[in-house]
Coordinates of C-alpha atoms and ligand atoms in Angstrom, one line a residue:
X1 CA 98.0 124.4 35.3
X2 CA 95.2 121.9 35.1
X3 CA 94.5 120.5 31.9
X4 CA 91.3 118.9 30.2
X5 CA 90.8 118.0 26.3
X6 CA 87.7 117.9 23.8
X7 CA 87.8 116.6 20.8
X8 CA 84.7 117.4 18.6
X9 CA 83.7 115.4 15.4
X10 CA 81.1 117.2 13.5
X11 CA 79.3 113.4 12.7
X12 CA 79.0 112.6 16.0
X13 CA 75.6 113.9 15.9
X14 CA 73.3 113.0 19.5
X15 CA 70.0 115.1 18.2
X16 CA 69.1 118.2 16.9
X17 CA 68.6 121.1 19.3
X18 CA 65.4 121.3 20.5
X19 CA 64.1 125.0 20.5
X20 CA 62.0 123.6 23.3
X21 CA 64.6 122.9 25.0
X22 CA 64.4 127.1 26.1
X23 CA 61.1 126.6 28.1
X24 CA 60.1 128.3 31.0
X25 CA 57.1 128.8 33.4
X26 CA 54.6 131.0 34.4
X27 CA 52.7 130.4 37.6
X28 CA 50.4 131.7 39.3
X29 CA 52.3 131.4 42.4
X30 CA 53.7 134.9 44.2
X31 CA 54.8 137.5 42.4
X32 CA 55.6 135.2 38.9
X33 CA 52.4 137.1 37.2
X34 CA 51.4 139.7 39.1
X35 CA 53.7 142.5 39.5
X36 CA 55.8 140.2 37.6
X37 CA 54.7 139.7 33.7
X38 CA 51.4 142.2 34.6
X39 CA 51.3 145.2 36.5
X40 CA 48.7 148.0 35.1
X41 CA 49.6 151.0 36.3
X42 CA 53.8 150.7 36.4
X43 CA 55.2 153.1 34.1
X44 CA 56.4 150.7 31.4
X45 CA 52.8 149.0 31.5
X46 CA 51.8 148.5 27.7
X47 CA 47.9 149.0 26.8
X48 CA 46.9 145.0 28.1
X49 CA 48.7 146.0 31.8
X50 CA 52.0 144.1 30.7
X51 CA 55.1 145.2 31.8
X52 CA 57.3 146.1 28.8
X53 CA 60.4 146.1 30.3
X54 CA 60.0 142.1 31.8
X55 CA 59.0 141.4 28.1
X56 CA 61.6 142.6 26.9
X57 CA 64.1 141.1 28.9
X58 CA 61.7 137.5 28.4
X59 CA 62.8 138.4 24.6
X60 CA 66.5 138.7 25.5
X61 CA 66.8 135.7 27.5
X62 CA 65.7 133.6 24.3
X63 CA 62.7 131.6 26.0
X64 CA 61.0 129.6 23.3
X65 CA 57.8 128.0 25.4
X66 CA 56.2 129.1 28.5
X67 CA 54.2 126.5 30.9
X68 CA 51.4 127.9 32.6
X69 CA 49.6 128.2 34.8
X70 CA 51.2 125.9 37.6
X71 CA 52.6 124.4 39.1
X72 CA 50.9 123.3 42.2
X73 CA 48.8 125.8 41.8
X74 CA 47.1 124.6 38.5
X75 CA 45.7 121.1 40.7
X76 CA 43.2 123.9 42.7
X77 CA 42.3 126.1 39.2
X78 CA 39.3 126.6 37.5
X79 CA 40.3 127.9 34.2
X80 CA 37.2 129.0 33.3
X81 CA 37.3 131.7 36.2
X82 CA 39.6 133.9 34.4
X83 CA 38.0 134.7 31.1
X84 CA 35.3 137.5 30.7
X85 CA 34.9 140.4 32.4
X86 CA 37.8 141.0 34.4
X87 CA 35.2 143.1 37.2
X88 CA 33.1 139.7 37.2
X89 CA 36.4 137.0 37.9
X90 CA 35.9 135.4 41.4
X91 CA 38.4 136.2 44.2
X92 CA 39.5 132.4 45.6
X93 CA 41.8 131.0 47.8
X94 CA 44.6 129.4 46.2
X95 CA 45.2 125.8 48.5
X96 CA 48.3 125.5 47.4
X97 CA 50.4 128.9 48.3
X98 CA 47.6 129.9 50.7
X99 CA 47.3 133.4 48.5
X100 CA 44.3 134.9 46.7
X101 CA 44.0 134.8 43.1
X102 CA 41.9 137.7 41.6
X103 CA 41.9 135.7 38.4
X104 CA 42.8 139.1 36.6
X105 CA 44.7 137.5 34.6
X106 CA 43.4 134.1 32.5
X107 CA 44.6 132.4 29.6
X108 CA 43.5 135.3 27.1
X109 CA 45.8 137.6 29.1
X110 CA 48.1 135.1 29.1
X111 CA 47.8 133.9 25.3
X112 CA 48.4 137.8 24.6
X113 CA 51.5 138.0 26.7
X114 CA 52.6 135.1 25.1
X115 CA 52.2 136.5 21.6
X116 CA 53.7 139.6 22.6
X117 CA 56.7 137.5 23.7
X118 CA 56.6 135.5 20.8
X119 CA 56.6 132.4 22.8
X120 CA 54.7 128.9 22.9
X121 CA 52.4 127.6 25.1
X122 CA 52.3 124.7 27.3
X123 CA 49.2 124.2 28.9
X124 CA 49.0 122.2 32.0
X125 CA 45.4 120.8 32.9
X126 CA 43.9 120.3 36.0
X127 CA 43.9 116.4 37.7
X128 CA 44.1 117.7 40.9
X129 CA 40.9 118.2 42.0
X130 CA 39.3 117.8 38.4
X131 CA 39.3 115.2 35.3
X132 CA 38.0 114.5 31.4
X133 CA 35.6 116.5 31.6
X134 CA 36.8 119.9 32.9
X135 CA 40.3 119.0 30.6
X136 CA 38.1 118.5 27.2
X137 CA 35.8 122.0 28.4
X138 CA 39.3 123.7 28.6
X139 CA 40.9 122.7 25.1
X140 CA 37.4 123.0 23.3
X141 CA 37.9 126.9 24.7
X142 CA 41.2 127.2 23.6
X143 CA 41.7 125.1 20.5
X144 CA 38.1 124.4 18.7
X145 CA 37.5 126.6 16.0
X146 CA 34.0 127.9 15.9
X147 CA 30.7 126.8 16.1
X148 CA 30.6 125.2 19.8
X149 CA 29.4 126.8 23.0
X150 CA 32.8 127.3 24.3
X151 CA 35.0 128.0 21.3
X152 CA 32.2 131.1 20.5
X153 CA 32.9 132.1 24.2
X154 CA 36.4 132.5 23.4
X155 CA 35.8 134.2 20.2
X156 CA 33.4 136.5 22.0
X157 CA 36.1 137.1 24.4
X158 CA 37.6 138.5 21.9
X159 CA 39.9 135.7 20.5
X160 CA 38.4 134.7 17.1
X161 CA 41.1 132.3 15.9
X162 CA 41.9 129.0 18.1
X163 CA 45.1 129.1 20.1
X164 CA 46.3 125.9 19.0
X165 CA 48.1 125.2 21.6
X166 CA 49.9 121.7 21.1
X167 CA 51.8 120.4 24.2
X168 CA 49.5 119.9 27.1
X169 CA 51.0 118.7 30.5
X170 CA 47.9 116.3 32.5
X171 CA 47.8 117.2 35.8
X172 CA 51.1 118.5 38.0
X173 CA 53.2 116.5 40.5
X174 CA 49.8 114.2 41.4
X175 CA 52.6 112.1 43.4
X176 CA 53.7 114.6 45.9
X177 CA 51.2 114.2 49.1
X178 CA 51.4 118.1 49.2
X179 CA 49.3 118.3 45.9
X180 CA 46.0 119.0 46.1
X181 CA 44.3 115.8 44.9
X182 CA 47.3 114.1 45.1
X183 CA 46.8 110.7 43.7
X184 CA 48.1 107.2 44.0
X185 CA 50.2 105.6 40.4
X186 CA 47.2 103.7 39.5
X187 CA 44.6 106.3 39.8
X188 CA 46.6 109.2 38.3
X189 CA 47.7 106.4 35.2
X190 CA 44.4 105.6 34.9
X191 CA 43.3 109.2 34.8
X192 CA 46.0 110.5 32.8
X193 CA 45.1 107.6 30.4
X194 CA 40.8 108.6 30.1
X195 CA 42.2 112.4 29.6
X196 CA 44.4 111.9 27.1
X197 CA 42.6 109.4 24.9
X198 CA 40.0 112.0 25.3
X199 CA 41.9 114.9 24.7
X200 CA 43.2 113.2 21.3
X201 CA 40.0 112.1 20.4
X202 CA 39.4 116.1 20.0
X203 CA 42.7 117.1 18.2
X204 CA 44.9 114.0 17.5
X205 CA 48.2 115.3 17.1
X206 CA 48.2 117.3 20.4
X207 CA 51.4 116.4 22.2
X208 CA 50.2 115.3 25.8
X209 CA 52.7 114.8 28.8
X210 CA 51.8 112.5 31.8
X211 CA 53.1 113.1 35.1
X212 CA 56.5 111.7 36.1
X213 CA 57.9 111.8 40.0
X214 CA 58.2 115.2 41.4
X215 CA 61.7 114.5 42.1
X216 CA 64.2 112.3 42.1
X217 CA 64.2 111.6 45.8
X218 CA 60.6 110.1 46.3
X219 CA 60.2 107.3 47.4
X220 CA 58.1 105.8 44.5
X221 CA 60.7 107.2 42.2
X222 CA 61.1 105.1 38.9
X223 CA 58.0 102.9 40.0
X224 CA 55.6 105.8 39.8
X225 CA 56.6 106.4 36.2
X226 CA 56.2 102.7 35.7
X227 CA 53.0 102.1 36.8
X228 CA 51.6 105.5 35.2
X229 CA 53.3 104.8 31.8
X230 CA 51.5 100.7 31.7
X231 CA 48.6 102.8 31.6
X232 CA 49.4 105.2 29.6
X233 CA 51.6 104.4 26.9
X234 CA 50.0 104.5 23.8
X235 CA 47.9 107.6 24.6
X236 CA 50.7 109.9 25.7
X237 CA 54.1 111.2 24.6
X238 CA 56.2 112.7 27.4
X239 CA 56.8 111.7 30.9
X240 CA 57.8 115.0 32.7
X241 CA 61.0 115.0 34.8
X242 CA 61.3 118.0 37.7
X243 CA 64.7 118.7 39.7
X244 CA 66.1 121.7 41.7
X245 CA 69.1 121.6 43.3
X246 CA 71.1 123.9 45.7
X247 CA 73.9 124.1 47.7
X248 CA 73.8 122.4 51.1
X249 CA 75.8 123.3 54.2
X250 CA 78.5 124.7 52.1
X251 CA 79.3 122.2 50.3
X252 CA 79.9 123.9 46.9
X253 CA 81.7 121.0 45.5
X254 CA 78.8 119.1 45.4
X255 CA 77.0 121.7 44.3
X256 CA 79.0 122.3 41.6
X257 CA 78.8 118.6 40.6
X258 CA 75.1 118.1 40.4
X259 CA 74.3 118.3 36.7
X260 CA 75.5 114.6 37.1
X261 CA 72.5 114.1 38.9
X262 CA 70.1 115.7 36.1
X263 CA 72.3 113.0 33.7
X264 CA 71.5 110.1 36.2
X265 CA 67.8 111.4 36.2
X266 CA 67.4 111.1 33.0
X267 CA 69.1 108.0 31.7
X268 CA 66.7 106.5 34.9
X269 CA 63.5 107.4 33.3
X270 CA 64.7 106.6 29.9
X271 CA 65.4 103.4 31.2
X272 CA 62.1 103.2 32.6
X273 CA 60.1 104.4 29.9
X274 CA 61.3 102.0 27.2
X275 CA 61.5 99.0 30.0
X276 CA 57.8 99.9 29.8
X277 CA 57.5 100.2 26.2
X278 CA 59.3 97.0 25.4
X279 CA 57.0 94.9 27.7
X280 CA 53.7 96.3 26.0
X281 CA 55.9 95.4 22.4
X282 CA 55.4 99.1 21.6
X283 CA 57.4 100.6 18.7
X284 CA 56.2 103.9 19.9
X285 CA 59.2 106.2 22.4
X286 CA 58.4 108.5 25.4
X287 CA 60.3 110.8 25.5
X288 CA 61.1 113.4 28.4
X289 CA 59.5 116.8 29.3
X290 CA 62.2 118.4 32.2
X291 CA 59.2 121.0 32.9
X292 CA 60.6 121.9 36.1
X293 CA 64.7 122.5 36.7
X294 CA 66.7 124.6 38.3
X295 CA 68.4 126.1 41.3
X296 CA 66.3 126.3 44.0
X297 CA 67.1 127.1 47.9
X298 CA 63.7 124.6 48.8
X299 CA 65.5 123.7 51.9
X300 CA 65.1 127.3 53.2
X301 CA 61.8 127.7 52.2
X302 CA 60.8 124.2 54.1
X303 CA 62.8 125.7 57.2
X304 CA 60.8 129.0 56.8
X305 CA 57.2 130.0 58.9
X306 CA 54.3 129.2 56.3
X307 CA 53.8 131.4 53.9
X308 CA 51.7 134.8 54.4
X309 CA 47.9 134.5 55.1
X310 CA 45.5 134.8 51.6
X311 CA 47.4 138.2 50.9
X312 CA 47.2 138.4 46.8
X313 CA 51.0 138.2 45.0
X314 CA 53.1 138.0 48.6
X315 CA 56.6 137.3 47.8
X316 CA 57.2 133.9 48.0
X317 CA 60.7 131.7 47.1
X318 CA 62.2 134.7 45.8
X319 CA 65.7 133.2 45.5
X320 CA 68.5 136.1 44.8
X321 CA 71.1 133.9 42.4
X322 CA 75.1 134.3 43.0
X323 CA 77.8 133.1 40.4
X324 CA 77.8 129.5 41.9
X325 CA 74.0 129.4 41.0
X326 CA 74.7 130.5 37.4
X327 CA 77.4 128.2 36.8
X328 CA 75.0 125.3 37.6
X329 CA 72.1 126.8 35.6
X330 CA 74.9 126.7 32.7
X331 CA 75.7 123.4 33.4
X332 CA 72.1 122.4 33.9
X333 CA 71.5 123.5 30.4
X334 CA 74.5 121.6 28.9
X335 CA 72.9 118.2 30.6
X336 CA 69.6 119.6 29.0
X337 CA 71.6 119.7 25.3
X338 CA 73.1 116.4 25.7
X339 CA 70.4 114.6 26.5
X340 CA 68.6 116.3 23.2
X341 CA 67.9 112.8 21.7
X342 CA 65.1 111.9 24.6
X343 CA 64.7 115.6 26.6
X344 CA 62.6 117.5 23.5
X345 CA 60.8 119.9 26.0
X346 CA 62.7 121.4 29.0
X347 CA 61.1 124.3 31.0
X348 CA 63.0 126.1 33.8
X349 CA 61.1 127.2 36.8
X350 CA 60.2 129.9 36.8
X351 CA 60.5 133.1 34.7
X352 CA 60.0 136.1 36.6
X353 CA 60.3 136.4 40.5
X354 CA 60.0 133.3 41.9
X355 CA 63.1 131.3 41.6
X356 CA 63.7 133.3 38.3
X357 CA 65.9 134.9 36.2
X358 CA 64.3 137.7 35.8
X359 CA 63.5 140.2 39.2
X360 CA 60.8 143.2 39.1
X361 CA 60.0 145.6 42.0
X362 CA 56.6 146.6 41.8
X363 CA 56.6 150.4 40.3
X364 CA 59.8 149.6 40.0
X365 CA 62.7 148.3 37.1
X366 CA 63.0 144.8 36.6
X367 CA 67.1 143.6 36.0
X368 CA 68.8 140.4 35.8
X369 CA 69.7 137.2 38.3
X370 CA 73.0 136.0 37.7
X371 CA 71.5 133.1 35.8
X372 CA 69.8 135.1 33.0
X373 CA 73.0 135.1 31.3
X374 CA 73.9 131.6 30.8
X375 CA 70.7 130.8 29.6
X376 CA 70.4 133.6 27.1
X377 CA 73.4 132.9 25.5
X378 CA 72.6 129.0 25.6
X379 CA 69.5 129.7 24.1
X380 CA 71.1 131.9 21.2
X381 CA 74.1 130.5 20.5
X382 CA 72.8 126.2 20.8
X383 CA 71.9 126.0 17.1
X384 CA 71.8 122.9 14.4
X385 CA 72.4 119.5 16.1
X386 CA 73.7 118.5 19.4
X387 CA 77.3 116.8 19.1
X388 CA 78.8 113.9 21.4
X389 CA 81.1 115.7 23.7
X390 CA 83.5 113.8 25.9
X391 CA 86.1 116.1 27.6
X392 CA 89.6 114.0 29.1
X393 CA 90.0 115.8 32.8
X394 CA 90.9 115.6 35.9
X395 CA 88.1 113.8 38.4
X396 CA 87.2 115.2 41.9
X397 CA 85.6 113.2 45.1
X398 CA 82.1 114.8 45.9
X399 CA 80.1 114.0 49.6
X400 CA 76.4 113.9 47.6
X401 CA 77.4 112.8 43.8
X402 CA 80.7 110.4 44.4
X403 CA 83.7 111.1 41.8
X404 CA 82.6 114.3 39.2
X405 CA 84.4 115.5 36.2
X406 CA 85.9 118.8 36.6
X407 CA 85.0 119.8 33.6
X408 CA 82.0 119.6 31.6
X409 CA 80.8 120.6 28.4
X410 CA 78.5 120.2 25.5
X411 CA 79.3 121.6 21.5
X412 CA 76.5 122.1 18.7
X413 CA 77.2 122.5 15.4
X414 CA 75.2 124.1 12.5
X415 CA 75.2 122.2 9.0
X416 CA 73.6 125.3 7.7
X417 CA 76.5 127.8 8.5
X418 CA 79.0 125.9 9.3
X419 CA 79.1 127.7 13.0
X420 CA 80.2 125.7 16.2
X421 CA 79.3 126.5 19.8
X422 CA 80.9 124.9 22.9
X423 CA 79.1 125.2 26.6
X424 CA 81.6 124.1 29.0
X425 CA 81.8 125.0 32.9
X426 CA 84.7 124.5 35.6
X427 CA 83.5 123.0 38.3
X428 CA 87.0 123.5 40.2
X429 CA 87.2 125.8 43.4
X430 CA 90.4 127.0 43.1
X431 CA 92.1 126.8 39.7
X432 CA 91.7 127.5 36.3
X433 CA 91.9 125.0 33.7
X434 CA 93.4 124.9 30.5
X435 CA 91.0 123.4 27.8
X436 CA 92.2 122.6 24.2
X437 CA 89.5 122.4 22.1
X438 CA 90.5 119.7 19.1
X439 CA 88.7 120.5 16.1
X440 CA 90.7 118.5 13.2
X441 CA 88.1 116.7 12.0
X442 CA 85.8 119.3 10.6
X443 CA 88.6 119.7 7.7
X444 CA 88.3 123.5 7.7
X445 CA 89.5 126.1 9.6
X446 CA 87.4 127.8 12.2
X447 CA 87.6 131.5 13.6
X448 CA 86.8 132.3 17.3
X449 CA 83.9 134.9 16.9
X450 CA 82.9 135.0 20.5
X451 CA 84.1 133.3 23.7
X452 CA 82.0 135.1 27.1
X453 CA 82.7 133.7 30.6
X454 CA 80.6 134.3 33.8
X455 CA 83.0 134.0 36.9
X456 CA 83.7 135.9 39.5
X457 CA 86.3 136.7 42.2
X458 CA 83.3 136.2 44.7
X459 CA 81.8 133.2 44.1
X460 CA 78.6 134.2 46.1
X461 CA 78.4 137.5 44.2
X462 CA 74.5 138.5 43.4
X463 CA 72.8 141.2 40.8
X464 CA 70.6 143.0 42.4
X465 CA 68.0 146.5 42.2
X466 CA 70.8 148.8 43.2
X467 CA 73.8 146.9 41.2
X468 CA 72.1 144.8 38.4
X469 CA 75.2 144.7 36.4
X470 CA 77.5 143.2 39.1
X471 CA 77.7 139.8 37.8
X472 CA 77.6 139.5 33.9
X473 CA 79.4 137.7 31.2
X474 CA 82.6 138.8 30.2
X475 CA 85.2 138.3 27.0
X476 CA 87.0 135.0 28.0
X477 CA 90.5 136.2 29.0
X478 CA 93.4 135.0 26.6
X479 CA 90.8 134.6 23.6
X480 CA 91.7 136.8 21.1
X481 CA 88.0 137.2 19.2
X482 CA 89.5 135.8 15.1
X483 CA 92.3 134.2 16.5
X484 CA 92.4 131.0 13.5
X485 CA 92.5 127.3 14.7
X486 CA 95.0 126.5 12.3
X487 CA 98.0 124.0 12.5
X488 CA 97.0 121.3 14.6
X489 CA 93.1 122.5 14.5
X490 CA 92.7 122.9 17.8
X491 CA 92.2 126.1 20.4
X492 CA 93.4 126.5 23.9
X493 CA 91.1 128.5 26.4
X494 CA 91.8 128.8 29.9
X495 CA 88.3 128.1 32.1
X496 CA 88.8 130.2 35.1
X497 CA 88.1 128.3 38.3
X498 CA 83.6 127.9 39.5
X499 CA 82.7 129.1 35.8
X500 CA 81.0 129.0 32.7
X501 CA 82.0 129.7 29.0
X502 CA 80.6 129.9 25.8
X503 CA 82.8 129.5 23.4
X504 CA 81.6 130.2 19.6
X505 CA 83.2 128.9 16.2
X506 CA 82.9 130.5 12.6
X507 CA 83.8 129.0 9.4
X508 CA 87.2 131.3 8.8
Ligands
LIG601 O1 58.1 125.9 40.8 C1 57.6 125.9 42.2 C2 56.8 124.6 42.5 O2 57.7 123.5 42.5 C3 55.7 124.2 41.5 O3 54.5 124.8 41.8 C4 55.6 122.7 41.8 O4 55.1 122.0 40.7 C5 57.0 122.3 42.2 O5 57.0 121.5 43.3

């Protein structure tokens, strides 16, 4: 049997957890809103067309902030089409998924949905093909009071109270050359700049987060976050980072490995960002908004004819997850929690549909994807502060990421209850791995209250309409729920071979 060790040391503290850490998005991209979040007219459809059974399984999965509305789609949008009467919202082409956007949904639907979900907002702006102007027009409807031409359209829209909405993203992915309005590091830094001085003249302590590279893999990668961030500085507080990954040409050991990527990401623009900060002898720390991760088969979608003609809400990038996935998503999510000191806003893409955890047929149920379940229990179970976690294992070679750990984990720990959590995945393809878990130095002894696994015989196994329950989390075998970490305080699991674990601690 393989074996790895952990030893955890409750003042080894990285950062608290970040409830933001539990974003997701909402585009207006396929079916993500409509016939996703909003269907009037399906049987579970509540009194505002929202579709209870996708809120409540937004609920379960434990998502604390929602970025809306693109996304790619957001650089085309005119906010202001979507408030009113819904009969009077414009039909228009949207550039960017070359669909048609009845607008029947706008940020006061949304707002409501996202009260009903009992979620923040992150609003993302339009750079694209718009600027100051438009962006201050946009928070003076949403987040002035009273008393102003477009605050009283909101209130006679039927929202009397501001939104407050604090975290504002400028713009989306303005270095990609498929964005509309794509724009050059100096223009968009200079942009970026103007709209968030402006932005803060209206409401200083809004939160404001400036375009970073849309992956890892451009080629202005690291000097596009330079340049932007010179200009920027002083006047904004995140740079965002976005990443998917998938499996390519079989090679799941790669795969497997390429939370080690999201690590490299993000010590590379942490790097950046204060190289920045120290030249313009700034006291003042960007830190990083991830507002785009996750498993996503892009290379399929590239390889695929265009997408449909200007139908409205075709189906578009809707992945179906397998175990594989999930385990990544997990492991995704423990890069997210170790990096809590500088990642204070993470958002995975998206929520419902398209590359989602959550699936909906239209008039139909909604269930599931595989990687629901690691983030829902992430999201419940990550509580108090984020602990250094170094695991001693075996290594393996990897064709895209060079040599990977073959485990990886991440623990919180709660001052307030005492509680410990450990996230930890197996990235091996064929064997299990033993994992003692050394937890001497919190001087008491802990009970095991939970310890769930997602693995599967079938590594490619999916949820889907007709078998939603297929893949799920399981109890951990050999983990006897109470059994007491006395002796040499330490507990033994064994990680079964491609999974994920959570494994959770109570004082005993
Ligand atoms: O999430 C899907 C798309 O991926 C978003 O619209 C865009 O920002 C990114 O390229």
């Amino acid at each position: 049997m393989l074996r790895a060790r952990v030893a955890l040391n409750p003042a080894a503290v990285v950062a608290p957890v970040n409830r933001r850490t539990f974003g997701s998005f909402v585009e207006h991209m396929g079916r993500c809103v409509y016939t996703g979040i909003y269907e009037p007219g399906h049987p579970s459809a509540d009194e505002d067309g929202f579709r209870a059974d996708v809120l409540a399984l937004a609920r379960e999965l434990g998502v604390t902030m929602v970025r809306y509305p693109g996304g790619n789609f957001v650089s085309g949008y005119r906010w202001e089409d979507g408030i009113g009467p819904a009969e009077k919202r414009p039909r228009r082409r949207d550039l960017a998924w070359r669909s048609i956007e009845t607008n029947q949904v706008g940020i006061d639907e949304f707002a409501k949905w996202a009260e009903k979900a009992g979620v923040e907002i992150m609003y993302a702006v339009n750079l694209g093909t718009r600027g100051v102007q438009e962006a201050l027009d946009v928070h003076e409807y949403l987040n002035h009071p009273e008393g102003t031409e477009l605050s009283e359209r909101r209130r006679a829209n039927g929202a009397e109270k501001p939104y407050g909405i604090k975290i504002w993203c400028l713009g989306n992915e303005l270095d990609g050359p498929w964005q509309t309005g794509h724009k050059t590091a100096g223009e968009y830094g200079l942009l970026a700049a103007a709209t968030a001085r402006a932005l803060k003249s209206a409401e200083p302590d809004l939160e404001l987060v400036a375009c970073g590279s849309s992956s890892s893999s451009m080629p202005t990668f690291g000097s596009w976050e330079s340049t932007v961030l010179e200009h920027a500085y002083e006047a904004v507080d995140y740079v965002s980072c976005h990443a998917y990954y998938e499996e390519y040409d079989g090679d799941l050991g790669s795969f497997l490995a390429c939370a080690t990527d999201m690590d490299h990401f993000v010590s590379s623009i942490v790097a950046t960002a204060d190289a920045v900060g120290a030249r313009l002898k700034s006291k003042k720390k960007i830190n990083i908004s991830f507002d785009e991760w996750n498993v996503w088969y892009l290379s399929r979608f590239q390889d695929a004819p265009p997408p449909s003609e200007w139908e409205v809400a075709p189906r578009v990038i809707e992945d179906r997850y397998n175990v594989a996935d999930a385990v990544v998503v997990g492991n995704l999510l423990i890069s997210l929690l170790r990096h809590s000191d500088r990642v204070t806003a993470a958002c995975q893409a998206q929520l419902v549909n398209v590359i989602a955890p959550i699936m909906t047929e239209p008039g139909g149920p909604a269930w599931r994807q595989t990687v629901f379940h690691p983030f829902a229990r992430t999201a419940a179970l990550a509580k108090g502060d984020v602990l250094e976690t170094r695991v001693d294992c075996p290594t393996y070679e990897t064709a895209r990421y060079g040599e990977a750990a073959l485990i990886d984990a991440v623990a919180t720990h709660d001052p307030a209850t005492g509680g410990v959590t450990l996230f930890v995945v197996n990235r091996d393809q064929e064997n299990p791995v033993e994992l003692t878990v050394d937890l001497s130095a919190f001087g008491a002894d802990l009970s095991v209250a939970e310890s769930v696994t997602l693995t599967d015989d079938d590594v490619r196994a999916t949820n889907t309409k007709d078998d939603p329950e297929r893949v799920t989390l399981r109890p951990t075998t050999q983990i006897p729920t109470g059994a007491i970490t006395t002796g040499d305080g330490s507990v033994t699991i064994a990680l079964p071979r491609v999974s994920w674990t959570a494994l959770r601690l109570t004082p005993a």
